[in-house]
């Protein structure tokens, strides 16, 4: 598999990725006898990669199981110098990192490896790798609380998936339960129980797939056996179809949608779905109604029935011409059109007559104009007190 050279060198123990980038930039790295530049890729299994003339050996894949104690970070580097999980693996020369994460205030199992492909599969929600936790909470868990945890709790990013819950202890002051999840949201169990108004006092991961915490004390680790590695590889390649299908149906029912129909058998015939050979089932015969005649058996449409319009409706004639409109006597006010198709008097003529009458009221026929009186009637203007105010300007 092709990988960037600085990543291959970092996995082989030549330092951090930044230090390995400097090795490539300085020209000290060659691939198959040729110098390389930053960003080049190579296959550590087939290519001859050398640093200062010495061949880089392909790093062997290693797998460890760690029981992380409390107040330890699930990371391989921390800028503040806090304690991290890689500090708990003395003597491990390979560059390993945790698969997934655990909160600093949580404890339990972590897989440490340098196998990136397996780590990506184990953490991908598609493969639904089961992880089991033991949680101790404040207060007494009721049956309603248990049912909500099983069916799912609404968080800010959506509803959680179906969970397996087993009550280990119930008391007035505290309760202890076992939770199995198939997804890995950030601080999921703590947030789920906080929605039910129960504070988590302690949280421990006790199982990852077939691996258990049995035999490992806090801070201890051990290498995985070949059988355990094969089990993890097989687990990361399989998907529990039954659980996924039931979850899809449950989500569809919760949102008011119809769940997808099952293929094959009578259900497929009723739904007119597809057969096993990929072809669709034939549609059942449907009797054509008189209202929607549809098509004939030859593929042509049925002829539409003749429809005669009643005489009272003035629509179109049978020859696709409009019926003649009844004669209407035009009034003098709105003369309309004459029989020849022209208006009796155009708007220009009427407008000219209107303007002429208006001019006649404003002036004389010889063109001289008379002043037009505007304002109040004749006589002096008086205020409410009776004083003459005509000489004032407002």
Coordinates of C-alpha atoms in Angstrom, one line a residue:
X1 CA 0.0 0.0 0.0
X2 CA 1.4 3.4 -1.0
X3 CA 2.0 5.8 1.9
X4 CA 3.9 9.0 2.2
X5 CA 7.6 8.6 3.0
X6 CA 7.6 10.6 6.2
X7 CA 4.7 8.5 7.5
X8 CA 6.6 5.2 6.7
X9 CA 9.8 6.6 8.4
X10 CA 7.8 7.6 11.5
X11 CA 6.3 4.2 11.8
X12 CA 9.7 2.6 11.5
X13 CA 10.9 4.6 14.5
X14 CA 13.0 7.4 12.8
X15 CA 11.3 10.1 14.9
X16 CA 8.2 12.2 14.7
X17 CA 6.6 12.9 11.3
X18 CA 8.1 16.4 11.3
X19 CA 11.6 15.0 12.0
X20 CA 11.1 12.5 9.1
X21 CA 10.0 15.3 6.8
X22 CA 13.3 17.0 7.5
X23 CA 15.1 13.8 6.6
X24 CA 13.4 13.7 3.2
X25 CA 14.0 17.4 2.6
X26 CA 17.7 17.0 3.4
X27 CA 18.1 14.4 0.6
X28 CA 19.1 11.6 3.0
X29 CA 16.3 9.3 1.8
X30 CA 16.2 7.3 -1.4
X31 CA 13.6 4.9 -2.9
X32 CA 14.9 2.2 -5.3
X33 CA 18.2 4.1 -5.6
X34 CA 16.7 7.5 -6.6
X35 CA 16.4 10.6 -4.4
X36 CA 13.0 11.7 -3.4
X37 CA 11.2 14.9 -2.4
X38 CA 8.7 15.8 0.3
X39 CA 5.3 14.4 -0.6
X40 CA 6.5 11.3 -2.5
X41 CA 4.9 8.0 -1.8
X42 CA 6.2 4.4 -1.6
X43 CA 5.3 0.9 -0.6
X44 CA 7.2 -0.3 2.4
X45 CA 6.5 -3.9 1.5
X46 CA 8.0 -3.8 -2.1
X47 CA 10.1 -0.7 -2.4
X48 CA 13.8 -0.4 -1.3
X49 CA 13.7 2.6 1.1
X50 CA 17.0 3.7 2.5
X51 CA 18.1 6.4 5.0
X52 CA 21.8 7.3 4.7
X53 CA 22.3 4.1 2.7
X54 CA 20.7 1.9 5.3
X55 CA 17.6 0.0 4.3
X56 CA 14.4 0.8 6.2
X57 CA 12.8 -2.4 7.4
X58 CA 9.0 -2.7 7.1
X59 CA 7.5 -2.2 10.5
X60 CA 5.7 -5.2 11.9
X61 CA 2.2 -4.7 13.1
X62 CA 1.7 -4.9 16.8
X63 CA -1.4 -5.1 19.0
X64 CA -1.7 -4.4 22.7
X65 CA -4.6 -4.4 25.1
X66 CA -4.3 -1.7 27.8
X67 CA -6.4 -1.1 31.0
X68 CA -6.4 2.7 31.1
X69 CA -6.6 4.2 34.6
X70 CA -8.3 7.4 35.5
X71 CA -6.8 10.8 34.7
X72 CA -4.8 9.6 31.7
X73 CA -5.4 11.0 28.2
X74 CA -6.3 8.8 25.3
X75 CA -3.7 10.3 23.0
X76 CA -0.1 9.8 21.8
X77 CA 0.9 13.4 22.3
X78 CA 0.0 16.3 24.5
X79 CA 1.4 19.9 24.2
X80 CA 0.9 20.5 28.0
X81 CA 2.9 17.4 29.1
X82 CA 0.0 15.6 30.8
X83 CA 0.1 11.9 31.3
X84 CA -1.0 9.9 28.3
X85 CA -1.6 6.3 27.4
X86 CA 1.6 5.9 25.4
X87 CA 3.5 6.6 28.7
X88 CA 2.0 3.4 30.1
X89 CA 3.7 1.2 27.4
X90 CA 7.4 1.1 28.4
X91 CA 9.6 -1.0 26.1
X92 CA 7.3 -0.7 23.1
X93 CA 9.5 0.6 20.3
X94 CA 6.8 0.8 17.6
X95 CA 4.8 4.0 17.2
X96 CA 1.4 2.8 18.5
X97 CA -1.7 4.9 19.1
X98 CA -5.1 4.2 20.8
X99 CA -8.0 2.8 18.8
X100 CA -10.9 5.1 19.7
X101 CA -10.9 7.1 22.9
X102 CA -11.9 7.1 26.6
X103 CA -12.5 10.2 28.6
X104 CA -9.8 11.3 31.0
X105 CA -12.1 10.6 34.0
X106 CA -13.1 7.2 32.6
X107 CA -11.2 3.9 32.9
X108 CA -11.1 0.6 31.1
X109 CA -10.0 -1.2 27.9
X110 CA -8.1 0.4 25.0
X111 CA -6.5 -1.3 22.0
X112 CA -3.1 0.1 21.1
X113 CA -1.7 -0.7 17.6
X114 CA 0.1 0.7 14.6
X115 CA -2.4 -1.0 12.2
X116 CA -4.2 2.0 10.7
X117 CA -6.6 -0.1 8.6
X118 CA -7.8 -2.2 11.5
X119 CA -8.1 0.9 13.8
X120 CA -10.3 2.7 11.2
X121 CA -12.6 -0.3 10.8
X122 CA -13.0 -0.9 14.6
X123 CA -14.0 2.7 15.1
X124 CA -16.3 3.1 12.0
X125 CA -20.0 3.1 13.0
X126 CA -20.8 1.0 9.9
X127 CA -19.4 -2.2 11.5
X128 CA -21.1 -1.6 14.9
X129 CA -18.4 -3.1 17.1
X130 CA -20.0 -3.7 20.5
X131 CA -18.4 -2.0 23.5
X132 CA -19.6 -2.8 27.1
X133 CA -19.4 -0.4 30.0
X134 CA -20.2 -0.5 33.7
X135 CA -21.6 2.8 35.1
X136 CA -22.4 3.9 38.6
X137 CA -24.9 6.7 38.9
X138 CA -26.4 8.8 41.6
X139 CA -29.9 8.0 42.6
X140 CA -32.3 5.2 41.8
X141 CA -33.0 4.2 38.2
X142 CA -36.6 3.6 37.5
X143 CA -38.1 1.2 34.9
X144 CA -39.0 4.2 32.7
X145 CA -35.4 5.3 32.8
X146 CA -34.2 1.9 31.8
X147 CA -36.7 1.8 28.9
X148 CA -35.5 5.2 27.6
X149 CA -31.9 4.0 27.7
X150 CA -32.8 0.9 25.7
X151 CA -34.9 2.6 23.0
X152 CA -32.6 5.6 22.7
X153 CA -32.2 9.1 24.1
X154 CA -32.3 12.3 22.1
X155 CA -29.0 14.2 22.2
X156 CA -28.0 17.4 20.3
X157 CA -26.8 15.4 17.3
X158 CA -29.8 13.1 17.2
X159 CA -31.3 10.0 18.8
X160 CA -28.9 7.3 20.1
X161 CA -29.1 3.8 18.8
X162 CA -30.7 0.9 20.5
X163 CA -28.7 -0.1 23.6
X164 CA -28.5 -3.3 25.7
X165 CA -29.0 -2.5 29.4
X166 CA -28.6 -4.8 32.4
X167 CA -29.3 -3.5 35.9
X168 CA -26.6 -4.7 38.4
X169 CA -27.7 -2.8 41.5
X170 CA -30.5 -0.5 42.4
X171 CA -30.6 1.7 45.5
X172 CA -32.0 5.0 46.7
X173 CA -28.6 6.7 46.8
X174 CA -26.8 5.0 43.8
X175 CA -27.4 2.4 41.1
X176 CA -25.1 0.4 38.9
X177 CA -25.8 -0.8 35.4
X178 CA -24.1 -2.4 32.4
X179 CA -24.5 -0.7 29.0
X180 CA -23.5 -2.2 25.6
X181 CA -23.2 0.3 22.7
X182 CA -22.6 -0.1 19.0
X183 CA -21.6 3.6 18.4
X184 CA -19.1 5.9 19.9
X185 CA -20.3 9.4 20.4
X186 CA -18.4 11.9 22.5
X187 CA -19.2 11.2 26.2
X188 CA -22.3 9.4 25.1
X189 CA -23.1 7.5 28.3
X190 CA -22.6 10.5 30.5
X191 CA -24.8 12.6 28.3
X192 CA -27.5 10.0 28.1
X193 CA -27.8 9.6 31.8
X194 CA -27.6 13.4 32.3
X195 CA -30.7 13.6 30.2
X196 CA -32.4 11.4 32.7
X197 CA -31.1 13.5 35.5
X198 CA -28.6 10.9 36.8
X199 CA -25.0 12.0 37.4
X200 CA -22.3 9.4 36.6
X201 CA -20.0 8.7 39.5
X202 CA -17.7 6.2 37.7
X203 CA -17.5 4.7 34.2
X204 CA -15.4 1.7 33.1
X205 CA -15.2 0.0 29.7
X206 CA -15.1 -3.8 30.4
X207 CA -15.3 -5.3 26.9
X208 CA -14.4 -4.6 23.3
X209 CA -15.9 -7.2 21.0
X210 CA -14.4 -10.5 22.2
X211 CA -11.8 -8.8 24.5
X212 CA -12.4 -8.4 28.2
X213 CA -10.6 -6.6 31.0
X214 CA -10.2 -9.8 33.0
X215 CA -6.6 -10.3 34.2
X216 CA -5.5 -6.7 33.7
X217 CA -5.1 -4.3 36.5
X218 CA -5.3 -0.5 36.1
X219 CA -2.3 0.7 34.0
X220 CA -1.4 -2.9 32.9
X221 CA -1.2 -4.0 29.3
X222 CA -0.5 -7.2 27.3
X223 CA 0.0 -8.2 23.7
X224 CA -2.9 -9.7 21.9
X225 CA -2.7 -13.3 20.7
X226 CA -2.9 -14.3 17.1
X227 CA -6.4 -15.7 17.6
X228 CA -7.5 -12.4 19.2
X229 CA -6.1 -10.4 16.3
X230 CA -7.9 -12.7 13.8
X231 CA -11.2 -12.3 15.8
X232 CA -10.8 -8.5 15.6
X233 CA -10.1 -8.6 11.8
X234 CA -13.1 -10.8 11.2
X235 CA -15.3 -8.6 13.4
X236 CA -14.2 -5.5 11.5
X237 CA -15.2 -7.1 8.2
X238 CA -18.7 -8.2 9.2
X239 CA -21.8 -6.1 9.7
X240 CA -24.7 -7.3 11.8
X241 CA -27.3 -7.0 9.1
X242 CA -30.2 -8.1 11.3
X243 CA -29.6 -5.3 13.8
X244 CA -29.1 -2.7 11.1
X245 CA -32.3 -3.7 9.3
X246 CA -34.4 -3.7 12.4
X247 CA -33.0 -0.3 13.3
X248 CA -34.0 1.1 9.8
X249 CA -37.6 -0.2 10.3
X250 CA -37.7 1.3 13.8
X251 CA -36.5 4.7 12.6
X252 CA -39.0 4.7 9.7
X253 CA -41.9 3.8 12.1
X254 CA -40.8 6.5 14.6
X255 CA -40.8 9.2 11.8
X256 CA -44.2 8.1 10.4
X257 CA -42.8 6.6 7.2
X258 CA -43.5 3.2 5.7
X259 CA -40.6 0.8 6.2
X260 CA -39.0 -0.7 3.1
X261 CA -40.9 -3.7 1.7
X262 CA -39.2 -7.1 1.9
X263 CA -38.2 -8.7 -1.3
X264 CA -39.5 -12.0 -2.6
X265 CA -42.7 -14.0 -2.0
X266 CA -46.2 -12.5 -1.7
X267 CA -44.9 -9.2 -0.3
X268 CA -43.0 -8.5 -3.5
X269 CA -46.1 -9.4 -5.6
X270 CA -48.3 -7.1 -3.7
X271 CA -45.8 -4.3 -3.8
X272 CA -45.1 -4.9 -7.5
X273 CA -41.4 -4.9 -6.7
X274 CA -38.6 -6.7 -8.4
X275 CA -38.1 -10.5 -8.8
X276 CA -34.9 -12.3 -7.9
X277 CA -33.7 -12.0 -11.5
X278 CA -33.9 -8.2 -11.3
X279 CA -37.0 -7.8 -13.4
X280 CA -40.2 -6.1 -12.1
X281 CA -43.3 -8.1 -11.4
X282 CA -46.2 -7.6 -13.9
X283 CA -48.8 -5.1 -12.8
X284 CA -52.2 -6.5 -12.1
X285 CA -55.0 -5.9 -14.7
X286 CA -57.1 -2.9 -13.9
X287 CA -60.6 -2.3 -15.3
X288 CA -60.8 0.9 -17.2
X289 CA -63.5 3.2 -16.0
X290 CA -65.7 5.3 -18.4
X291 CA -64.4 8.5 -16.8
X292 CA -60.7 7.7 -17.6
X293 CA -60.9 5.4 -20.7
X294 CA -57.1 4.8 -20.7
X295 CA -55.6 2.8 -23.6
X296 CA -56.8 0.0 -25.8
X297 CA -55.1 -3.4 -25.8
X298 CA -53.3 -2.4 -29.0
X299 CA -51.5 0.4 -27.2
X300 CA -53.7 3.2 -28.7
X301 CA -55.8 5.5 -26.6
X302 CA -59.6 5.0 -26.6
X303 CA -61.5 7.5 -28.6
X304 CA -63.1 10.2 -26.5
X305 CA -66.9 10.2 -26.5
X306 CA -68.6 13.0 -28.5
X307 CA -69.7 15.8 -26.4
X308 CA -72.3 18.3 -27.7
X309 CA -72.6 21.6 -26.0
X310 CA -76.0 22.8 -24.9
X311 CA -77.5 25.7 -26.9
X312 CA -77.6 27.9 -23.8
X313 CA -73.9 27.9 -23.5
X314 CA -72.2 30.2 -25.9
X315 CA -68.9 28.4 -26.4
X316 CA -67.4 27.2 -29.7
X317 CA -69.4 25.8 -32.5
X318 CA -68.9 22.2 -33.7
X319 CA -66.8 23.6 -36.5
X320 CA -64.3 25.0 -33.9
X321 CA -65.6 28.6 -34.5
X322 CA -66.9 30.7 -31.8
X323 CA -70.6 31.4 -31.5
X324 CA -71.7 34.8 -32.6
X325 CA -72.4 37.1 -29.7
X326 CA -75.9 38.4 -29.4
X327 CA -76.6 42.0 -30.6
X328 CA -76.2 44.5 -27.8
X329 CA -77.5 48.0 -28.1
X330 CA -74.7 50.4 -27.6
X331 CA -75.4 53.3 -25.2
X332 CA -74.4 56.8 -26.1
X333 CA -72.0 57.0 -23.2
X334 CA -70.0 54.0 -24.2
X335 CA -70.5 53.7 -28.0
X336 CA -68.3 50.6 -28.4
X337 CA -67.6 49.4 -32.0
X338 CA -69.8 50.0 -35.0
X339 CA -71.0 47.3 -37.3
X340 CA -68.1 47.8 -39.5
X341 CA -65.7 47.0 -36.8
X342 CA -64.6 50.6 -36.1
X343 CA -65.4 52.7 -33.1
X344 CA -68.0 55.4 -33.5
X345 CA -65.7 58.1 -32.2
X346 CA -62.0 57.6 -31.3
X347 CA -60.5 58.7 -28.1
X348 CA -58.7 61.6 -29.9
X349 CA -62.0 63.2 -31.0
X350 CA -63.5 62.9 -27.5
X351 CA -60.4 64.3 -25.9
X352 CA -60.3 67.2 -28.3
X353 CA -63.9 68.1 -27.5
X354 CA -63.2 67.9 -23.8
X355 CA -60.2 70.2 -24.1
X356 CA -62.1 72.7 -26.2
X357 CA -64.9 72.9 -23.6
X358 CA -62.3 73.3 -20.9
X359 CA -60.5 76.2 -22.8
X360 CA -63.9 77.8 -23.5
X361 CA -64.6 78.0 -19.8
X362 CA -61.1 79.5 -19.1
X363 CA -60.9 82.0 -21.9
X364 CA -62.7 83.7 -24.8
X365 CA -62.9 82.6 -28.3
X366 CA -60.5 85.3 -29.6
X367 CA -57.7 83.8 -27.6
X368 CA -57.7 86.3 -24.8
X369 CA -57.5 84.8 -21.4
X370 CA -59.4 85.8 -18.3
X371 CA -57.8 85.4 -14.9
X372 CA -59.0 82.3 -13.1
X373 CA -60.0 83.0 -9.5
X374 CA -58.6 80.7 -7.0
X375 CA -59.0 80.6 -3.3
X376 CA -62.0 81.5 -1.1
X377 CA -65.1 83.4 -2.1
X378 CA -65.2 87.2 -2.5
X379 CA -64.8 89.3 0.6
X380 CA -62.2 89.9 3.2
X381 CA -60.8 86.9 5.1
X382 CA -61.5 87.0 8.8
X383 CA -60.2 85.1 11.7
X384 CA -62.3 83.4 14.3
X385 CA -62.2 86.6 16.4
X386 CA -63.6 88.7 13.5
X387 CA -60.3 90.5 12.6
X388 CA -59.6 91.1 9.0
X389 CA -56.6 88.9 8.1
X390 CA -56.6 89.3 4.3
X391 CA -53.5 91.4 4.3
X392 CA -51.4 88.7 6.1
X393 CA -49.5 86.1 4.2
X394 CA -49.6 82.6 5.4

